[in-house]
Short mmCIF file of C-alpha atoms and ligand atoms in Angstrom, two decimals:
data_model
loop_
_atom_site.label_atom_id
_atom_site.label_comp_id
_atom_site.label_asym_id
_atom_site.label_seq_id
_atom_site.Cartn_x
_atom_site.Cartn_y
_atom_site.Cartn_z
CA UNK A 1 0.00 0.00 0.00
CA UNK A 2 1.21 3.46 -0.83
CA UNK A 3 0.14 6.18 1.60
CA UNK A 4 0.72 9.84 0.90
CA UNK A 5 -0.13 13.17 2.51
CA UNK A 6 -1.47 16.02 0.38
CA UNK A 7 -1.91 19.63 1.41
CA UNK A 8 -4.14 21.84 -0.70
CA UNK A 9 -6.27 24.94 -0.44
CA UNK A 10 -9.48 22.97 -0.74
CA UNK A 11 -10.79 19.44 -0.93
CA UNK A 12 -11.42 19.56 -4.71
CA UNK A 13 -7.86 20.76 -5.15
CA UNK A 14 -6.55 17.91 -3.00
CA UNK A 15 -8.69 15.40 -4.90
CA UNK A 16 -7.26 16.63 -8.19
CA UNK A 17 -3.72 16.03 -6.93
CA UNK A 18 -4.64 12.63 -5.50
CA UNK A 19 -6.33 11.51 -8.72
CA UNK A 20 -3.40 12.71 -10.80
CA UNK A 21 -0.83 10.94 -8.66
CA UNK A 22 -2.50 7.88 -7.19
CA UNK A 23 -5.24 7.34 -9.74
CA UNK A 24 -8.95 6.73 -9.38
CA UNK A 25 -8.70 3.79 -7.00
CA UNK A 26 -7.12 5.89 -4.25
CA UNK A 27 -8.97 5.98 -0.94
CA UNK A 28 -8.98 8.75 1.63
CA UNK A 29 -7.75 7.61 5.04
CA UNK A 30 -8.03 10.90 6.85
CA UNK A 31 -8.39 14.62 6.32
CA UNK A 32 -8.14 17.66 8.54
CA UNK A 33 -7.95 21.43 8.33
CA UNK A 34 -4.50 22.86 9.04
CA UNK A 35 -3.14 26.36 9.33
CA UNK A 36 -0.08 27.27 7.33
CA UNK A 37 2.16 30.32 7.02
CA UNK A 38 1.50 33.40 9.12
CA UNK A 39 3.52 35.70 11.31
CA UNK A 40 3.16 35.73 15.12
CA UNK A 41 -0.10 33.89 14.75
CA UNK A 42 -1.51 36.35 12.23
CA UNK A 43 -2.18 35.96 8.52
CA UNK A 44 -2.32 32.19 8.69
CA UNK A 45 -3.96 30.39 5.81
CA UNK A 46 -6.36 27.51 6.24
CA UNK A 47 -5.51 24.47 4.11
CA UNK A 48 -6.73 20.95 4.02
CA UNK A 49 -4.43 18.02 4.72
CA UNK A 50 -5.55 14.73 3.22
CA UNK A 51 -3.99 11.30 3.68
CA UNK A 52 -4.73 9.11 0.70
CA UNK A 53 -3.71 5.56 -0.02
CA UNK A 54 -3.62 3.20 -2.92
CA UNK A 55 -3.14 -0.52 -2.82
CA UNK A 56 -0.33 -1.11 -5.24
CA UNK A 57 -1.49 -4.61 -6.00
CA UNK A 58 -5.18 -4.03 -6.53
CA UNK A 59 -5.83 -7.51 -7.92
CA UNK A 60 -4.93 -9.10 -4.53
CA UNK A 61 -7.58 -8.37 -1.96
CA UNK A 62 -6.45 -7.70 1.58
CA UNK A 63 -8.44 -10.03 3.84
CA UNK A 64 -8.96 -7.65 6.77
CA UNK A 65 -9.74 -5.13 8.08
CA UNK A 66 -12.88 -3.81 6.46
CA UNK A 67 -13.21 -0.05 5.90
CA UNK A 68 -12.55 2.06 9.00
CA UNK A 69 -15.72 4.06 9.01
CA UNK A 70 -18.32 2.95 11.54
CA UNK A 71 -21.61 1.47 10.39
CA UNK A 72 -23.41 4.44 11.86
CA UNK A 73 -21.51 6.79 9.62
CA UNK A 74 -21.96 4.44 6.70
CA UNK A 75 -25.71 4.52 7.17
CA UNK A 76 -25.60 8.28 7.31
CA UNK A 77 -23.59 8.68 4.15
CA UNK A 78 -24.94 5.86 2.02
CA UNK A 79 -27.92 7.80 0.71
CA UNK A 80 -25.59 10.68 -0.13
CA UNK A 81 -22.86 8.64 -1.62
CA UNK A 82 -23.55 6.18 -4.42
CA UNK A 83 -21.88 2.80 -4.10
CA UNK A 84 -20.06 3.39 -7.39
CA UNK A 85 -18.06 6.09 -5.55
CA UNK A 86 -15.24 3.70 -4.92
CA UNK A 87 -15.38 2.19 -8.39
CA UNK A 88 -13.13 3.29 -11.13
CA UNK A 89 -14.00 6.58 -12.79
CA UNK A 90 -14.59 6.35 -16.50
CA UNK A 91 -12.37 8.54 -18.62
CA UNK A 92 -14.10 11.52 -20.13
CA UNK A 93 -16.57 11.88 -17.26
CA UNK A 94 -17.83 15.41 -17.36
CA UNK A 95 -16.67 18.16 -15.06
CA UNK A 96 -20.07 18.62 -13.42
CA UNK A 97 -20.28 14.97 -12.38
CA UNK A 98 -16.76 15.17 -11.00
CA UNK A 99 -17.52 18.28 -8.96
CA UNK A 100 -20.67 16.65 -7.59
CA UNK A 101 -18.71 13.62 -6.54
CA UNK A 102 -16.01 15.71 -4.91
CA UNK A 103 -18.68 17.54 -2.97
CA UNK A 104 -20.09 14.21 -1.77
CA UNK A 105 -16.64 13.04 -0.83
CA UNK A 106 -16.08 16.24 1.08
CA UNK A 107 -19.25 15.59 3.04
CA UNK A 108 -18.07 12.07 3.77
CA UNK A 109 -14.63 13.14 4.97
CA UNK A 110 -16.16 15.90 7.06
CA UNK A 111 -18.61 13.47 8.67
CA UNK A 112 -15.86 10.98 9.46
CA UNK A 113 -13.47 13.54 10.88
CA UNK A 114 -16.21 15.05 13.02
CA UNK A 115 -17.20 11.67 14.36
CA UNK A 116 -15.24 11.48 17.61
CA UNK A 117 -16.33 8.17 18.96
CA UNK A 118 -17.08 5.31 16.63
CA UNK A 119 -19.90 3.16 17.93
CA UNK A 120 -18.82 0.14 20.00
CA UNK A 121 -19.04 -2.70 17.50
CA UNK A 122 -17.55 -1.10 14.47
CA UNK A 123 -13.93 -2.09 14.23
CA UNK A 124 -12.80 -4.70 11.79
CA UNK A 125 -11.78 -8.08 13.20
CA UNK A 126 -9.42 -8.79 14.97
CA UNK A 127 -9.36 -5.19 16.25
CA UNK A 128 -12.94 -5.58 17.44
CA UNK A 129 -11.98 -8.60 19.54
CA UNK A 130 -9.26 -6.57 21.26
CA UNK A 131 -11.67 -3.67 21.77
CA UNK A 132 -14.22 -6.06 23.34
CA UNK A 133 -11.61 -7.49 25.69
CA UNK A 134 -10.48 -4.06 26.84
CA UNK A 135 -14.08 -2.95 27.31
CA UNK A 136 -14.72 -6.08 29.38
CA UNK A 137 -11.62 -5.20 31.43
CA UNK A 138 -13.17 -1.76 32.03
CA UNK A 139 -10.41 0.14 30.27
CA UNK A 140 -11.86 3.61 29.76
CA UNK A 141 -13.25 4.78 26.43
CA UNK A 142 -10.67 7.53 25.75
CA UNK A 143 -7.82 5.03 26.18
CA UNK A 144 -9.50 2.45 23.94
CA UNK A 145 -10.27 5.02 21.29
CA UNK A 146 -6.71 6.33 21.14
CA UNK A 147 -5.37 2.80 21.03
CA UNK A 148 -7.68 1.80 18.16
CA UNK A 149 -6.71 4.92 16.20
CA UNK A 150 -3.06 4.03 16.73
CA UNK A 151 -3.56 0.40 15.66
CA UNK A 152 -5.61 1.21 12.57
CA UNK A 153 -3.19 3.90 11.51
CA UNK A 154 -0.33 1.45 11.89
CA UNK A 155 -2.23 -1.21 9.96
CA UNK A 156 -2.98 1.11 7.09
CA UNK A 157 0.47 2.58 6.89
CA UNK A 158 2.27 -0.77 6.90
CA UNK A 159 3.00 -2.69 3.73
CA UNK A 160 0.36 -5.35 3.13
CA UNK A 161 2.61 -8.38 3.78
CA UNK A 162 3.93 -6.81 7.01
CA UNK A 163 0.46 -5.74 8.14
CA UNK A 164 -0.79 -9.30 7.92
CA UNK A 165 2.00 -10.41 10.23
CA UNK A 166 1.19 -7.83 12.93
CA UNK A 167 0.85 -9.42 16.36
CA UNK A 168 -2.00 -7.41 17.79
CA UNK A 169 -1.42 -8.32 21.44
CA UNK A 170 2.23 -7.35 21.11
CA UNK A 171 1.26 -4.05 19.50
CA UNK A 172 -1.21 -3.28 22.30
CA UNK A 173 1.35 -4.18 24.93
CA UNK A 174 3.93 -1.91 23.32
CA UNK A 175 1.39 0.92 23.11
CA UNK A 176 0.48 0.62 26.81
CA UNK A 177 4.14 0.34 27.77
CA UNK A 178 4.84 3.64 26.01
CA UNK A 179 1.83 5.13 27.78
CA UNK A 180 3.31 4.13 31.15
CA UNK A 181 6.98 4.97 30.51
CA UNK A 182 7.20 8.26 32.30
CA UNK A 183 5.12 7.20 35.31
CA UNK A 184 6.98 6.32 38.47
CA UNK A 185 6.24 2.67 39.27
CA UNK A 186 7.45 0.41 42.05
CA UNK A 187 7.66 0.14 45.81
CA UNK A 188 9.41 2.12 48.49
CA UNK A 189 13.01 3.03 47.61
CA UNK A 190 13.79 4.44 51.07
CA UNK A 191 14.53 7.92 49.69
CA UNK A 192 11.72 9.19 51.94
CA UNK A 193 11.58 8.18 55.56
CA UNK A 194 7.85 8.54 56.21
CA UNK A 195 5.22 6.79 54.17
CA UNK A 196 1.73 7.91 54.98
CA UNK A 197 -0.97 5.46 53.92
CA UNK A 198 -4.48 6.76 53.34
CA UNK A 199 -7.62 5.43 51.74
CA UNK A 200 -11.31 4.61 52.13
CA UNK A 201 -12.62 2.27 54.82
CA UNK A 202 -11.70 -1.38 54.71
CA UNK A 203 -9.57 -1.32 51.55
CA UNK A 204 -6.65 -3.00 53.31
CA UNK A 205 -4.48 -0.10 54.53
CA UNK A 206 -3.40 -1.69 57.81
CA UNK A 207 -2.84 -5.12 56.27
CA UNK A 208 -0.78 -3.58 53.46
CA UNK A 209 1.32 -1.59 55.96
CA UNK A 210 2.09 -4.84 57.78
CA UNK A 211 3.11 -6.48 54.48
CA UNK A 212 5.36 -3.54 53.51
CA UNK A 213 6.89 -3.42 57.01
CA UNK A 214 7.67 -7.14 56.88
CA UNK A 215 9.30 -6.88 53.43
CA UNK A 216 11.36 -3.84 54.37
CA UNK A 217 12.51 -5.53 57.53
CA UNK A 218 13.12 -9.06 56.31
CA UNK A 219 14.20 -8.54 52.71
CA UNK A 220 15.75 -5.06 52.73
CA UNK A 221 17.04 -5.28 56.33
CA UNK A 222 15.80 -1.80 57.21
CA UNK A 223 14.92 -0.44 60.63
CA UNK A 224 11.16 -0.02 60.49
CA UNK A 225 8.69 1.64 62.90
CA UNK A 226 4.93 2.17 62.83
CA UNK A 227 2.68 5.08 63.79
CA UNK A 228 -1.08 4.97 63.70
CA UNK A 229 -3.35 8.00 63.68
CA UNK A 230 -6.40 5.72 63.55
CA UNK A 231 -7.73 6.30 67.02
CA UNK A 232 -11.38 6.04 66.10
CA UNK A 233 -11.62 2.34 66.85
CA UNK A 234 -9.83 0.47 69.64
CA UNK A 235 -9.64 -2.54 67.35
CA UNK A 236 -7.69 -0.49 64.81
CA UNK A 237 -4.95 0.32 67.32
CA UNK A 238 -4.88 -3.29 68.47
CA UNK A 239 -4.61 -4.55 64.90
CA UNK A 240 -1.43 -2.58 64.15
CA UNK A 241 -0.04 -3.31 67.62
CA UNK A 242 -0.40 -7.02 66.91
CA UNK A 243 1.57 -6.70 63.68
CA UNK A 244 4.24 -4.66 65.46
CA UNK A 245 4.58 -7.41 68.09
CA UNK A 246 4.81 -10.17 65.48
CA UNK A 247 7.47 -8.24 63.55
CA UNK A 248 9.13 -7.01 66.73
CA UNK A 249 9.17 -3.38 65.62
CA UNK A 250 8.18 -0.25 67.64
CA UNK A 251 4.77 1.29 67.38
CA UNK A 252 3.24 4.60 68.51
CA UNK A 253 -0.30 5.98 68.55
CA UNK A 254 -0.72 9.65 67.58
CA UNK A 255 -3.85 11.38 68.85
CA UNK A 256 -2.63 14.83 67.85
CA UNK A 257 0.04 16.55 65.81
CA UNK A 258 2.14 16.90 69.02
CA UNK A 259 2.01 13.12 69.50
CA UNK A 260 2.97 12.71 65.90
CA UNK A 261 6.03 14.97 66.27
CA UNK A 262 7.06 13.13 69.46
CA UNK A 263 6.81 9.79 67.67
CA UNK A 264 8.95 11.16 64.87
CA UNK A 265 11.65 12.19 67.34
CA UNK A 266 11.50 8.80 68.94
CA UNK A 267 12.02 7.15 65.55
CA UNK A 268 14.81 9.46 64.45
CA UNK A 269 17.24 6.56 64.08
CA UNK A 270 14.89 4.52 61.91
CA UNK A 271 15.06 4.06 58.11
CA UNK A 272 11.34 3.81 57.47
CA UNK A 273 8.27 4.90 59.42
CA UNK A 274 4.93 3.70 58.09
CA UNK A 275 1.95 5.80 59.10
CA UNK A 276 -1.49 4.19 59.23
CA UNK A 277 -4.65 6.25 59.23
CA UNK A 278 -8.35 5.72 59.71
CA UNK A 279 -10.39 4.68 56.72
CA UNK A 280 -12.72 7.49 55.80
CA UNK A 281 -15.29 8.33 53.22
CA UNK A 282 -12.84 10.44 51.27
CA UNK A 283 -15.44 11.56 48.80
CA UNK A 284 -16.02 14.09 51.56
CA UNK A 285 -13.21 16.65 51.56
CA UNK A 286 -13.59 17.32 55.31
CA UNK A 287 -11.90 14.02 56.04
CA UNK A 288 -8.93 14.98 53.89
CA UNK A 289 -8.52 18.15 55.94
CA UNK A 290 -8.72 16.10 59.13
CA UNK A 291 -5.65 14.08 58.13
CA UNK A 292 -3.71 17.32 57.79
CA UNK A 293 -4.50 18.20 61.39
CA UNK A 294 -2.73 15.14 62.79
CA UNK A 295 0.03 14.40 60.32
CA UNK A 296 3.01 16.67 60.05
CA UNK A 297 3.61 16.76 56.29
CA UNK A 298 7.08 17.64 55.11
CA UNK A 299 9.65 16.86 52.45
CA UNK A 300 10.57 13.61 54.13
CA UNK A 301 7.08 12.21 53.67
CA UNK A 302 5.23 10.59 50.83
CA UNK A 303 1.55 9.74 50.79
CA UNK A 304 0.22 6.59 49.16
CA UNK A 305 -3.47 6.25 48.42
CA UNK A 306 -4.87 2.75 48.79
CA UNK A 307 -7.72 1.76 46.47
CA UNK A 308 -9.41 -1.62 46.29
CA UNK A 309 -9.76 -3.07 42.81
CA UNK A 310 -13.22 -4.21 43.81
CA UNK A 311 -14.38 -0.57 43.90
CA UNK A 312 -15.90 1.34 41.03
CA UNK A 313 -13.53 3.34 38.88
CA UNK A 314 -15.77 6.42 39.16
CA UNK A 315 -15.50 6.29 42.95
CA UNK A 316 -11.73 5.87 42.71
CA UNK A 317 -11.64 9.03 40.61
CA UNK A 318 -13.70 11.11 43.00
CA UNK A 319 -11.61 9.92 45.96
CA UNK A 320 -8.38 10.81 44.18
CA UNK A 321 -9.73 14.22 43.28
CA UNK A 322 -10.54 15.00 46.93
CA UNK A 323 -6.84 14.65 47.66
CA UNK A 324 -5.84 17.91 46.07
CA UNK A 325 -4.94 19.23 49.54
CA UNK A 326 -2.49 16.40 50.18
CA UNK A 327 -0.56 15.36 47.15
CA UNK A 328 -0.58 11.66 46.41
CA UNK A 329 2.77 10.30 45.27
CA UNK A 330 1.66 6.78 44.45
CA UNK A 331 -1.30 4.44 44.48
CA UNK A 332 -1.58 1.01 46.04
CA UNK A 333 -4.19 -1.29 44.52
CA UNK A 334 -5.53 -4.00 46.83
CA UNK A 335 -7.76 -7.08 46.50
CA UNK A 336 -6.61 -8.03 43.02
CA UNK A 337 -7.59 -11.59 43.97
CA UNK A 338 -11.22 -10.56 44.41
CA UNK A 339 -11.82 -9.37 40.86
CA UNK A 340 -10.98 -10.28 37.25
CA UNK A 341 -11.28 -6.73 35.90
CA UNK A 342 -8.20 -4.60 36.06
CA UNK A 343 -8.73 -1.69 33.67
CA UNK A 344 -9.15 0.78 36.55
CA UNK A 345 -5.41 0.59 37.24
CA UNK A 346 -4.59 1.76 33.74
CA UNK A 347 -7.37 4.37 33.80
CA UNK A 348 -6.14 5.92 37.04
CA UNK A 349 -2.53 6.10 35.83
CA UNK A 350 -3.66 7.58 32.53
CA UNK A 351 -6.05 10.12 34.05
CA UNK A 352 -3.87 11.37 36.89
CA UNK A 353 -0.41 10.52 35.72
CA UNK A 354 0.29 8.84 39.04
CA UNK A 355 2.43 5.76 39.57
CA UNK A 356 1.59 2.57 41.43
CA UNK A 357 3.73 1.31 44.31
CA UNK A 358 2.18 -2.07 45.15
CA UNK A 359 -0.59 -4.44 44.22
CA UNK A 360 -1.92 -6.77 46.88
CA UNK A 361 -3.26 -10.17 46.02
CA UNK A 362 -4.79 -11.64 49.16
CA UNK A 363 -5.14 -11.55 52.94
CA UNK A 364 -1.90 -13.30 53.84
CA UNK A 365 0.63 -11.13 55.63
CA UNK A 366 3.38 -10.73 54.47
CA UNK A 367 3.19 -12.77 51.24
CA UNK A 368 0.25 -11.39 49.27
CA UNK A 369 1.85 -8.26 47.84
CA UNK A 370 3.92 -7.45 44.75
CA UNK A 371 5.76 -4.31 43.75
CA UNK A 372 3.91 -2.77 40.84
CA UNK A 373 5.40 -2.44 37.37
CA UNK A 374 3.95 -1.78 33.93
CA UNK A 375 4.18 -5.43 32.88
CA UNK A 376 2.12 -6.68 35.81
CA UNK A 377 -0.62 -4.17 35.09
CA UNK A 378 -0.65 -4.65 31.31
CA UNK A 379 -0.53 -8.44 31.59
CA UNK A 380 -3.38 -8.44 34.09
CA UNK A 381 -5.51 -6.54 31.58
CA UNK A 382 -4.49 -8.55 28.53
CA UNK A 383 -4.51 -11.96 30.17
CA UNK A 384 -7.10 -11.15 32.87
CA UNK A 385 -10.02 -13.31 31.94
CA UNK A 386 -7.93 -16.17 30.59
CA UNK A 387 -7.44 -17.32 34.21
CA UNK A 388 -11.16 -17.41 35.01
N1 GTP B 401 -8.96 -10.61 49.41
C1 GTP B 401 -8.17 -9.67 49.92
N2 GTP B 401 -8.43 -9.14 51.11
C2 GTP B 401 -7.61 -8.19 51.60
C3 GTP B 401 -6.48 -7.72 50.87
N3 GTP B 401 -5.89 -6.76 51.62
C4 GTP B 401 -6.60 -6.66 52.75
N4 GTP B 401 -7.64 -7.51 52.75
C5 GTP B 401 -8.65 -7.73 53.77
O1 GTP B 401 -9.47 -6.59 53.86
C6 GTP B 401 -9.98 -6.46 55.18
C7 GTP B 401 -9.72 -5.05 55.69
O2 GTP B 401 -8.31 -4.89 55.83
P1 GTP B 401 -7.67 -3.74 56.71
O3 GTP B 401 -6.21 -3.81 56.51
O4 GTP B 401 -8.16 -3.78 58.11
O5 GTP B 401 -8.28 -2.51 55.95
P2 GTP B 401 -8.16 -0.96 56.38
O6 GTP B 401 -8.16 -0.19 55.14
O7 GTP B 401 -7.05 -0.77 57.32
O8 GTP B 401 -9.55 -0.77 57.13
P3 GTP B 401 -9.98 0.49 58.06
O9 GTP B 401 -8.79 0.82 58.90
O10 GTP B 401 -11.13 -0.03 58.84
O11 GTP B 401 -10.36 1.57 57.14
C8 GTP B 401 -9.28 -7.53 56.01
O12 GTP B 401 -10.13 -8.62 56.12
C9 GTP B 401 -8.07 -7.90 55.17
O13 GTP B 401 -7.63 -9.21 55.38
C10 GTP B 401 -6.23 -8.28 49.57
O14 GTP B 401 -5.30 -7.94 48.85
N5 GTP B 401 -7.12 -9.26 49.16
MG1 MG B 402 -6.95 0.08 59.18
#
């Protein structure tokens, strides 16, 4: 396939160039208005940029994919555009007919370029299969749409023989990997001494703190201490105290910011201090402010937000957004073992450009936790349901 970009003052002008160079079998892949020339943003000229393609071996039919345009658009344009549009023009066709056809084509291109979201079931196979899987995994629509655009563009701009060899899963993986490259992934690197763990009720904050403490102590041989600010329930204090006894590490309860500062002094010789807090309905911003009253935030501290993968993505978003007062350095996703749908991880990273520190996979302390990396997240989404 030969693909070429044309820039012209108008669509008829572009069509003339395309016809002259690529012939009558050329198809339009994309078109958009662009601004050219100008000085300091003034005197720019509007032109039209058209990407046209021609299959250089027209006698061999490419098996897939079918045309890009969604059925919905097709239905809209079919009455306007006669089927013969894509058939070869006869030589000597009069000017008027040509102009009429160009006008129809212009309408078609305009409709397609204005169509932002193709309807769900409109990609050619096997792209549709991938789209369905990502939808099932609850990967958000903007991510899926961008990915499909990328894949189709790649398919159409690759030579036919190469295009047929494309490994779709590999392509998707590579695309997601690029998407995640400049996000900071992975567990505690001990560059910050205090890790403050916050999150909604019952997501697994305390259990995760115990897991992280055990790993830091046993695998990284660090001096670890615990502070809890969760004084709302006696059981909460007891829970962390139990873990501190099992791990044989010190533990303090902070009822106020003064207590918190005292605990910090006490742990001055420690490498890592993990700070537990009460689970709250963080869709209410008052609770976020409350945390600030007890915890002494400074440059030595990072805050990790814990979200359970069993929660709704929309709720995760509203919780994250309430944390504008306290900046969140990383996320921790818990309860991966309780769901088969993992798209929310990718959505959150994409929407907020925030990294993931850990993913927890069960109730066992200290084993059921892994440090997060792009591969784990992408594989979970691409392989997710295969383990069901
Ligand atoms: N299946 C599963 N359960 C988990 C995981 N992590 C924690 N839990 C369980 O979730 C429940 C709540 O855990 P906690 O650690 O007490 O949660 P929390 O966020 O501290 O709760 P609050 O302090 O009450 O807000 C416990 O039964 C944990 O065993 C996980 O990765 N998978
Ligand atoms: Mg707790």
